Coordinates of C-alpha atoms in Angstrom, one line a residue:
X14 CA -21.4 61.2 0.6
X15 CA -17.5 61.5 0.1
X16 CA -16.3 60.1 -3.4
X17 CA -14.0 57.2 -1.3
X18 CA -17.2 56.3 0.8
X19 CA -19.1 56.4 -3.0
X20 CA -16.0 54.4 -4.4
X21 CA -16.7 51.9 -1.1
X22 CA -20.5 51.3 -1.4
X23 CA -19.9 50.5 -5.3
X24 CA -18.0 47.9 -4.4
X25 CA -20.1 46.0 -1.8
X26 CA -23.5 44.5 -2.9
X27 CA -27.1 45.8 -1.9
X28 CA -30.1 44.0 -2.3
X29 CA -32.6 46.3 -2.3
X30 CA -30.8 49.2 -1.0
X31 CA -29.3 47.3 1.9
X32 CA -25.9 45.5 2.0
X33 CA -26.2 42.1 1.4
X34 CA -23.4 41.0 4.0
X35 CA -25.6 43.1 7.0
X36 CA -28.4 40.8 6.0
X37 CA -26.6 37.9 6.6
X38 CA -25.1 39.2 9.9
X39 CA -28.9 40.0 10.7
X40 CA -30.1 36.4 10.0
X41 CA -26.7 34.5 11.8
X42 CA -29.1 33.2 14.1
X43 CA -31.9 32.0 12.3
X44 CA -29.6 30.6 9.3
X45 CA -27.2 28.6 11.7
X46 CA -30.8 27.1 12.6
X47 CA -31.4 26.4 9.5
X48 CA -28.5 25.5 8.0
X49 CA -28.1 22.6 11.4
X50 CA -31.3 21.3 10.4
X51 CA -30.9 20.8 7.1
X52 CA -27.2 19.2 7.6
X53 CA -29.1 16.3 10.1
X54 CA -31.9 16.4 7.3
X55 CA -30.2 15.5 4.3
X56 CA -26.6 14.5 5.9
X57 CA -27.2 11.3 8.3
X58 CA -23.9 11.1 9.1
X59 CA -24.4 14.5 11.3
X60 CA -27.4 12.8 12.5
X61 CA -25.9 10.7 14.2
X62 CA -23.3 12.7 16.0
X63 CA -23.7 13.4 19.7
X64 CA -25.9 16.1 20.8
X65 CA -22.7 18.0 22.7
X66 CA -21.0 18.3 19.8
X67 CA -23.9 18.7 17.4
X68 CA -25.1 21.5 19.1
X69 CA -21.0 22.5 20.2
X70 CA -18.7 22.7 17.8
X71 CA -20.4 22.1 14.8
X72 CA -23.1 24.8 14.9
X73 CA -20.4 27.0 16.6
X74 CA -18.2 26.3 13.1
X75 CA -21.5 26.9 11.0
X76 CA -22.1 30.2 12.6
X77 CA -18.4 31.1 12.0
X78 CA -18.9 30.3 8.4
X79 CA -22.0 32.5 7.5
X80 CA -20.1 35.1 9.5
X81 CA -16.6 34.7 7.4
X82 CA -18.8 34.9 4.1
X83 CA -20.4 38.3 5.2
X84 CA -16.9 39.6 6.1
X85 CA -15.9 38.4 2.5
X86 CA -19.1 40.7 1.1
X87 CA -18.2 43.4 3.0
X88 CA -14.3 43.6 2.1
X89 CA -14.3 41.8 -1.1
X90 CA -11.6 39.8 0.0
X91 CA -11.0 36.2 0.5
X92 CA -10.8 34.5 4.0
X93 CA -7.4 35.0 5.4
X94 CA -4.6 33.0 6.3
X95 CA -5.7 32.8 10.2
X96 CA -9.7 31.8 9.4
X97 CA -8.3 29.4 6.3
X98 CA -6.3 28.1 9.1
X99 CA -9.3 27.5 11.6
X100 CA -11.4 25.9 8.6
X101 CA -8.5 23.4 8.6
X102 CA -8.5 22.7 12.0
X103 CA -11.9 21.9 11.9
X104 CA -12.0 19.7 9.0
X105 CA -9.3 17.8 11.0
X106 CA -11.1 17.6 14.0
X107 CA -14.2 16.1 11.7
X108 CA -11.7 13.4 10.0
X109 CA -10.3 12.4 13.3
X110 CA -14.3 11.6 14.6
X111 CA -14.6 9.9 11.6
X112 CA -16.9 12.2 9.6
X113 CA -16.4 11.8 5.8
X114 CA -14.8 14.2 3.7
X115 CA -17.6 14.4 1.9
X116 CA -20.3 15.0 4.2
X117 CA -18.1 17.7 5.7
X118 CA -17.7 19.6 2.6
X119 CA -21.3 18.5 1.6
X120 CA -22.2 20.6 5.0
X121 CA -20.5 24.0 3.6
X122 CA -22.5 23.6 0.2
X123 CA -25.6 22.6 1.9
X124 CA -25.0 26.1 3.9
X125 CA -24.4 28.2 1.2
X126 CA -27.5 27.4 -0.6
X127 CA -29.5 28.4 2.8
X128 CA -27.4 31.8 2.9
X129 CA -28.5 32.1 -1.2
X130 CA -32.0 30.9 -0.1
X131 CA -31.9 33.3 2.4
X132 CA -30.9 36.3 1.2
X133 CA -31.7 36.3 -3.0
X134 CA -35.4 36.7 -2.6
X135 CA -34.4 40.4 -1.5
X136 CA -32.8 41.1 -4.4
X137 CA -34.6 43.7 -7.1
X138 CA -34.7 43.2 -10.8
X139 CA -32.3 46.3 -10.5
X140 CA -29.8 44.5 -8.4
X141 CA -29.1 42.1 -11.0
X142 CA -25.5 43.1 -11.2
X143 CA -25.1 43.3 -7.3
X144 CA -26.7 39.1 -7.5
X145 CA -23.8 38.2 -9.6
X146 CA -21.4 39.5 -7.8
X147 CA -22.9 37.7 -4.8
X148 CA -23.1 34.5 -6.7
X149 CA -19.4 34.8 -8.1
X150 CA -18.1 35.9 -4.4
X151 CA -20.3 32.7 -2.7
X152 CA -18.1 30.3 -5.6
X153 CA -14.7 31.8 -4.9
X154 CA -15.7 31.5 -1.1
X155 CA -16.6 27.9 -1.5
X156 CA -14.0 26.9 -3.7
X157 CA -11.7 28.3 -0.8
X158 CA -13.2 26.5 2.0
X159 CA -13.1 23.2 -0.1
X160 CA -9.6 23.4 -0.7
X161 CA -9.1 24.0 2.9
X162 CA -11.7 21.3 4.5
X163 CA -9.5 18.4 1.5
X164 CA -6.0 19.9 3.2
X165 CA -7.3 19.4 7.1
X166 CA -8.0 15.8 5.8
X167 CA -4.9 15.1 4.6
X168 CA -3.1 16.0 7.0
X169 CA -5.0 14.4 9.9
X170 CA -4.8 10.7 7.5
X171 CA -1.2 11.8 7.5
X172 CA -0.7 11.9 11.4
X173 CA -3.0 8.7 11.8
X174 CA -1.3 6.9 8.7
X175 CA 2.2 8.0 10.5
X176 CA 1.1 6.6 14.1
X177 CA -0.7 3.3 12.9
X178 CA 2.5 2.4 10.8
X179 CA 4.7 3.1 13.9
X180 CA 2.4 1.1 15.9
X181 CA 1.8 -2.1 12.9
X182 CA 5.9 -1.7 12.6
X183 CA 6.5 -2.0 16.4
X184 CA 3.8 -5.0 16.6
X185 CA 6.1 -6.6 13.4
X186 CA 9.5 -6.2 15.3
X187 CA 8.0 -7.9 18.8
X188 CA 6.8 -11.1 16.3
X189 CA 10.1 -11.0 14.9
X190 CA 12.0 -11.1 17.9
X191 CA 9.8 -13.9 19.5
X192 CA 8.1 -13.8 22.7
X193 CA 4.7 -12.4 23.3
X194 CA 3.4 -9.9 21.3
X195 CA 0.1 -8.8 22.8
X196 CA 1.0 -5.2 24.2
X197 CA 1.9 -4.3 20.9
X198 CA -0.8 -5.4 19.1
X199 CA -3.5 -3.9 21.9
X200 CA -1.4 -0.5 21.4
X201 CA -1.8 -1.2 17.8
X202 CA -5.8 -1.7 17.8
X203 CA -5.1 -5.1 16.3
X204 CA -6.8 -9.1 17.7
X205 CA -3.7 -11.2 17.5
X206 CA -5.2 -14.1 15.0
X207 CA -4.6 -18.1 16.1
X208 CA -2.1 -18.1 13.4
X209 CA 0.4 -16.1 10.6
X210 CA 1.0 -17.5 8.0
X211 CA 4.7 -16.3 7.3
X212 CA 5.7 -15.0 3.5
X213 CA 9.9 -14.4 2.9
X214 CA 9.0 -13.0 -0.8
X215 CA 11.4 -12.6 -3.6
X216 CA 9.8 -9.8 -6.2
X217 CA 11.8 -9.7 -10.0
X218 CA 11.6 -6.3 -11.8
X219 CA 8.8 -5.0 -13.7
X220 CA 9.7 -4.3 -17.6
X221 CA 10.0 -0.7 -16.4
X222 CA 12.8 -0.9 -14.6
X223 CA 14.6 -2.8 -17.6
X224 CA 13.8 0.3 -19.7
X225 CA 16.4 2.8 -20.4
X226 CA 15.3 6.6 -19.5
X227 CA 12.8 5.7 -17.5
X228 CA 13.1 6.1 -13.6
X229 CA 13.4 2.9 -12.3
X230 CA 12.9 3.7 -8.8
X231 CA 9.6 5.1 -9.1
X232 CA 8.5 2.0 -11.9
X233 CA 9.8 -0.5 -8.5
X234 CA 8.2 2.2 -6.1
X235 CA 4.7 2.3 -8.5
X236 CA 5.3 -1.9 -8.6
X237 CA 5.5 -2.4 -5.0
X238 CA 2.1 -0.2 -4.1
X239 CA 0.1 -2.3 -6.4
X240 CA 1.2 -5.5 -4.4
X241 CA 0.5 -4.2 -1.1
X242 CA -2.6 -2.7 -2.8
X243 CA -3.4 -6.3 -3.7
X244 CA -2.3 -7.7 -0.7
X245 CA -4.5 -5.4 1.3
X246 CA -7.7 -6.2 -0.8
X247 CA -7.2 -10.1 -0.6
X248 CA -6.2 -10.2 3.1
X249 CA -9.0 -10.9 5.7
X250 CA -8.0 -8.9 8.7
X251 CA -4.3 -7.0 9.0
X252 CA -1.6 -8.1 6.8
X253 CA 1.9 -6.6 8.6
X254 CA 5.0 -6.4 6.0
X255 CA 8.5 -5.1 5.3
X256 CA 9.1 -4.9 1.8
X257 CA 11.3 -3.0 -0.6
X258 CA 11.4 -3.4 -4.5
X259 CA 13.1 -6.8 -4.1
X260 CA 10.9 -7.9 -1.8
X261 CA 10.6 -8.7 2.0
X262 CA 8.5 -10.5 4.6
X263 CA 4.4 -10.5 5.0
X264 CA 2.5 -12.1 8.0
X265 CA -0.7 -12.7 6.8
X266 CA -3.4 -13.2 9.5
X267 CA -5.1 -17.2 9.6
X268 CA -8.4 -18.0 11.7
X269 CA -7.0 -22.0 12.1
X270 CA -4.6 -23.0 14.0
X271 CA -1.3 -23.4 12.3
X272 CA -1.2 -27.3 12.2
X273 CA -4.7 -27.5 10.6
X274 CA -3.0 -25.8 7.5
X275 CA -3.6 -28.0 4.9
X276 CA -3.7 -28.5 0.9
X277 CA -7.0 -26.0 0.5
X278 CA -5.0 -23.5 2.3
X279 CA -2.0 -23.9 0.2
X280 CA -3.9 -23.9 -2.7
X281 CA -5.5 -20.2 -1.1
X282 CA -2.3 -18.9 -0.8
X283 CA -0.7 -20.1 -4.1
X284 CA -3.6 -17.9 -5.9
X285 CA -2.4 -15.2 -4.0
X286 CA 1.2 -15.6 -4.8
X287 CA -0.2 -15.4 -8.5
X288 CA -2.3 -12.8 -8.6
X289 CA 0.3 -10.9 -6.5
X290 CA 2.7 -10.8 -9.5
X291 CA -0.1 -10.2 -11.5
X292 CA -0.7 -7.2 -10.3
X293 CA 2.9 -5.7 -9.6
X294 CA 3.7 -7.4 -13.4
X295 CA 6.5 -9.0 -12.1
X296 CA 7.8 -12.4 -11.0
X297 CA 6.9 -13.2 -7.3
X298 CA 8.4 -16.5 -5.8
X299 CA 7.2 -16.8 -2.1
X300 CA 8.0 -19.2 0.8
X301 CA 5.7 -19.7 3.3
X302 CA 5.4 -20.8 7.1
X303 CA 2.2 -21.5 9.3
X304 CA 2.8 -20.5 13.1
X305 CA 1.0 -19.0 15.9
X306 CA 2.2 -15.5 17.0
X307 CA 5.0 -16.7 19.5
X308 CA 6.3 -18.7 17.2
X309 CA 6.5 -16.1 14.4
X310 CA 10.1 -15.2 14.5
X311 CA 11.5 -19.0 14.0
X312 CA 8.9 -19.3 11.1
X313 CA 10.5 -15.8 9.3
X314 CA 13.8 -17.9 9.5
X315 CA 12.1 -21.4 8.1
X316 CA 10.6 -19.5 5.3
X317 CA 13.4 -17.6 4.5
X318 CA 15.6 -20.2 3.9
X319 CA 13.1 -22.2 2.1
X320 CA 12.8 -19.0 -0.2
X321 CA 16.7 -18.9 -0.8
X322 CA 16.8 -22.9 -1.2
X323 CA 14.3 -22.5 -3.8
X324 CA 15.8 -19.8 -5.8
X325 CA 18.9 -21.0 -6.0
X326 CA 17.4 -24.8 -7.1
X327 CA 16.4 -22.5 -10.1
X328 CA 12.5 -23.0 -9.1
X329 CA 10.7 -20.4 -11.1
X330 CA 7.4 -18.1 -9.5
X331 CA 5.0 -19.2 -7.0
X332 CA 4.6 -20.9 -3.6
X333 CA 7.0 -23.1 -2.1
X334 CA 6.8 -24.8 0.9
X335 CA 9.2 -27.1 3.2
X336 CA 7.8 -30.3 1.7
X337 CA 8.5 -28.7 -2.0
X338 CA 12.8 -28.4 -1.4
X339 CA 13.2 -31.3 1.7
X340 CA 16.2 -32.4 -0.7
X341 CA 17.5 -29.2 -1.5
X342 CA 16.5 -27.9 2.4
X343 CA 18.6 -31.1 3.5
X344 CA 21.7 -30.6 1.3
X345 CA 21.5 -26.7 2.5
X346 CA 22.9 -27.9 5.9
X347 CA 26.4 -28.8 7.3
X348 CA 27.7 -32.0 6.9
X349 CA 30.6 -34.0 5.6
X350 CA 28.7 -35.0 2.6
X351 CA 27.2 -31.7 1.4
X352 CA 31.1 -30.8 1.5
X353 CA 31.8 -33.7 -0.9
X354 CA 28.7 -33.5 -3.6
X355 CA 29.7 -29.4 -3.4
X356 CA 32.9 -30.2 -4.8
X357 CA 31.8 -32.4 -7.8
X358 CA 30.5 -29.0 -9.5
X359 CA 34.0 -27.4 -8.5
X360 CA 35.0 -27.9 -12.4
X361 CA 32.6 -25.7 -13.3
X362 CA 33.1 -22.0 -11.4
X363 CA 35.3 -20.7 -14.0
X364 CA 32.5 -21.5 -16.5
X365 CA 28.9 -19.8 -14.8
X366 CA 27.3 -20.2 -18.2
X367 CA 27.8 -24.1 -18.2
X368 CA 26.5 -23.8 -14.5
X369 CA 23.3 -21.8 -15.0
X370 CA 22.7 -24.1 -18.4
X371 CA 22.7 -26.9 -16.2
X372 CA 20.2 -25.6 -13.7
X373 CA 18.0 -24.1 -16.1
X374 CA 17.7 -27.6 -17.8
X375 CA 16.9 -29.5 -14.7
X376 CA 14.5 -26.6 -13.9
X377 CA 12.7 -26.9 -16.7
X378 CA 12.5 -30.7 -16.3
X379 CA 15.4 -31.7 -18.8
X380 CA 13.5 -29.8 -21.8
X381 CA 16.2 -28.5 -24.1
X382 CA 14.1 -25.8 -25.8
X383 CA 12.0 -24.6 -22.6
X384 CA 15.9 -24.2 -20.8
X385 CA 17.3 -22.2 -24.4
X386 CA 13.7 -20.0 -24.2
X387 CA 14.5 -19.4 -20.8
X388 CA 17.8 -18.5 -21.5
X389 CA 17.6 -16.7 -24.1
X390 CA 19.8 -19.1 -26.2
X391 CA 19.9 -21.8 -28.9
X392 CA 18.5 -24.8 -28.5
X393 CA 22.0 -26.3 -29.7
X394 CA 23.8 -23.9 -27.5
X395 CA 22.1 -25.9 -24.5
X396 CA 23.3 -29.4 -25.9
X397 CA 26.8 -27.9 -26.0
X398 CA 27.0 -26.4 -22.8
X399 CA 25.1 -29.8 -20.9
X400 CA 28.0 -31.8 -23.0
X401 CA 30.5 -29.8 -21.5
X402 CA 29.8 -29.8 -18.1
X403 CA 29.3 -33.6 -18.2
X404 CA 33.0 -33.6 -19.7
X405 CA 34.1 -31.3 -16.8
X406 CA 32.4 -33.2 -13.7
X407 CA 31.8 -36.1 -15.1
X408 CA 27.9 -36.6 -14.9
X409 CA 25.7 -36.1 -17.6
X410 CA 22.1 -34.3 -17.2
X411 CA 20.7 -36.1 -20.3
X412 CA 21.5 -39.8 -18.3
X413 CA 18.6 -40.6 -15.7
X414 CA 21.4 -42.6 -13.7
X415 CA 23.1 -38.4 -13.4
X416 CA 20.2 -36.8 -12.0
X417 CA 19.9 -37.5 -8.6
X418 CA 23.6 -37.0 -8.5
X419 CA 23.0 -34.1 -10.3
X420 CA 20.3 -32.4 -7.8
X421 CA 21.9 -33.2 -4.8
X422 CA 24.8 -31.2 -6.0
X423 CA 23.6 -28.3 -7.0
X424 CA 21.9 -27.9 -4.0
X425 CA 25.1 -28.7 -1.7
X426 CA 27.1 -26.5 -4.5
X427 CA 24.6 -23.6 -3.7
X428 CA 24.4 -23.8 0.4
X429 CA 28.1 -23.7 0.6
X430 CA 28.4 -20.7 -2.1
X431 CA 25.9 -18.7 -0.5
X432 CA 27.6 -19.0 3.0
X433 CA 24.5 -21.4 4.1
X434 CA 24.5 -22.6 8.0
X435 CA 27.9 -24.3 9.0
X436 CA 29.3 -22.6 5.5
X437 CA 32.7 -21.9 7.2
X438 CA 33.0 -25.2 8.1
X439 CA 36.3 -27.1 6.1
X440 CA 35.6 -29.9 3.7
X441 CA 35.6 -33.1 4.6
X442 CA 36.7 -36.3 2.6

């Protein structure tokens, strides 16, 4: 024997005087065998695949493995790129059918304890050194396949994530532009339900993003996966949404037709709004519409406007609905007398703080030190700025004879700031 083909056989392990990986080639056969009967054994998820591909592709890959280990005995090297590559593959094949990740790598453990099985009862007590090589070749071998079998997950999720958004997007866009929806939602997998009901959502910042040094984008990022998270996990059925760190749109699927919505349901939905913002730890002030699927795209228009009515009334988190801003909806629109109550708050745009001081206070139902908390101010600092204003416009928010006056408005003041509907119409009056 040469001293490279002495240097060789040191290097590959013998059990008994033969080497171990020619065992293994010897007992392919019988171990894939094995090995398939214990994965339907102990694995019922490989129980219940069809025979073809039981008896196909998956005893085909087993057979590949207990061949790729005895090449790894023989060399001493690790699997290379092209059958890392194929263990990939086949671990994405398994995702797409729906096996679990863990059943598959489950199934490359459960046949590396029939290869040890199989092959450590040859060992002699003077092979000990040859077994731990074995055992520390069949853990770098696994480790390998493990990391490979996690990656061909991840990227099938990835190309099924990617085509299911595309698909739940496309479905979003045909509600929104009105009209019939049901081609997309059959290419999307999705029942259209009786009824969505129609969130325009307004999210405030976490205290993350208020801190300096930190990176706000990923603390709004970080805030607006734990509110689809939540969303998700409250949300019988599929919830479709559009949503950025500010906020955005949901459709939330509802079993009952959309004029059966009533109190209980509001009530449902308010929770929701709630623990929404608990979740993301910020403020969330939603509007919310009831319509069925073809009439989805007017509803995305009625609750967005009720949102921006109610935000700019100075209504703090939760659900609003039409009924909870008729007033404030009704001022929103054109007409000659929204013109004319716009114009008794004219005094005050040179002075925003009076402005937002008397908002706040109406807000807060004409409590001084809830409006100064809120503002961050003096209690006295309020009773100035409400005198003020009353000395500017001429009504008083501390007189109940004001208030109506008062409400009305702001609410005109606010359509025709915001460019409202009819906004570039002139005064009248």
């Amino acid at each position: 024997m040469t001293a490279s083909n002495a240097a060789a056989r040191d290097c590959v392990p013998h059990f008994g005087g033969v080497p171990v990986h020619e065992r293994l080639q010897a007992a392919a056969g019988a171990l894939e065998r094995a090995v398939m009967a214990r994965l339907v054994e102990r694995l019922p998820v490989y129980g219940r695949l069809p025979s073809e591909q039981l008896g196909g592709d998956i005893a085909k890959q087993v057979t590949r493995g207990i061949r790729s280990f005895a090449e790894m005995l023989r060399t001493g090297e690790l699997p290379d790129p092209a059958e890392q590559a194929a263990i990939r593959e086949s671990s994405a094949r398994r995702a797409d059918e729906g096996v679990p990740l863990e059943a598959v790598v489950g199934a490359y453990h459960l046949g590396a304890e029939e290869c040890a099985a199989r092959i450590f009862p040859a060992a002699d007590p003077d092979d000990m050194g040859d077994l731990l090589l074995v055992q520390r070749q069949l853990l770098a071998y696994l480790r390998v396949v493990s990391c490979e079998v996690a990656a061909g997950f991840v990227q099938e999720r990835q190309t099924a994530l990617s085509d299911e958004q595309v698909a739940l997007q496309s479905l979003l866009s045909r509600l929104l532009e009105g009209g019939s929806a049901q081609a997309a939602a059959d290419r999307a997998g999705i029942r259209l339900p009786p009824t969505y009901l129609v969130l325009s959502i307004s999210v405030g910042r976490h205290p993350d993003e208020l801190v300096p040094g930190v990176d706000h984008a990923v603390a709004a990022r970080r805030k607006l996966r734990r509110l689809r998270n939540e969303l998700q996990r409250q949300t019988a059925g599929v919830p479709l949404s559009v949503l950025s760190g500010g906020g955005g749109l949901v459709l939330i699927p509802h079993e009952a037709p959309a004029a059966d919505f009533g109190p209980a349901d509001r009530d449902r939905l308010s929770r929701l709004v709630v623990e929404l913002g608990r979740m993301c730890g910020a403020e969330v002030l939603a509007a919310a519409a009831a319509a069925p699927p073809e009439g989805v795209a007017e509803a995305a228009r009625l609750a967005g406007e009720v949102r921006e009515v109610a935000e700019a009334s100075g209504q703090g988190p939760g659900l609003y609905l039409l009924d909870d801003v008729l007033l404030e909806f009704h001022l929103s629109r054109p007409s000659p007398a929204r013109e004319g109550l716009a114009s008794l708050l004219d005094p005050l745009d040179t002075r925003p703080e009076l402005l937002a001081t008397l908002r706040t206070f109406l807000a807060c139902s004409l409590d001084r030190r809830r409006a100064a908390a809120r503002l961050q101010v003096h209690p006295n600092t309020v009773d100035y700025r409400l005198r003020k204003a009353a000395d500017l416009t001429g009504l008083d928010a501390t007189r109940g004879a004001n208030l109506v006056t008062l409400h009305a408005a702001l609410a005109a003041h606010d359509a025709v700031k915001r460019g409202g509907p009819g906004a570039g119409t002139s005064r009248q009056g």
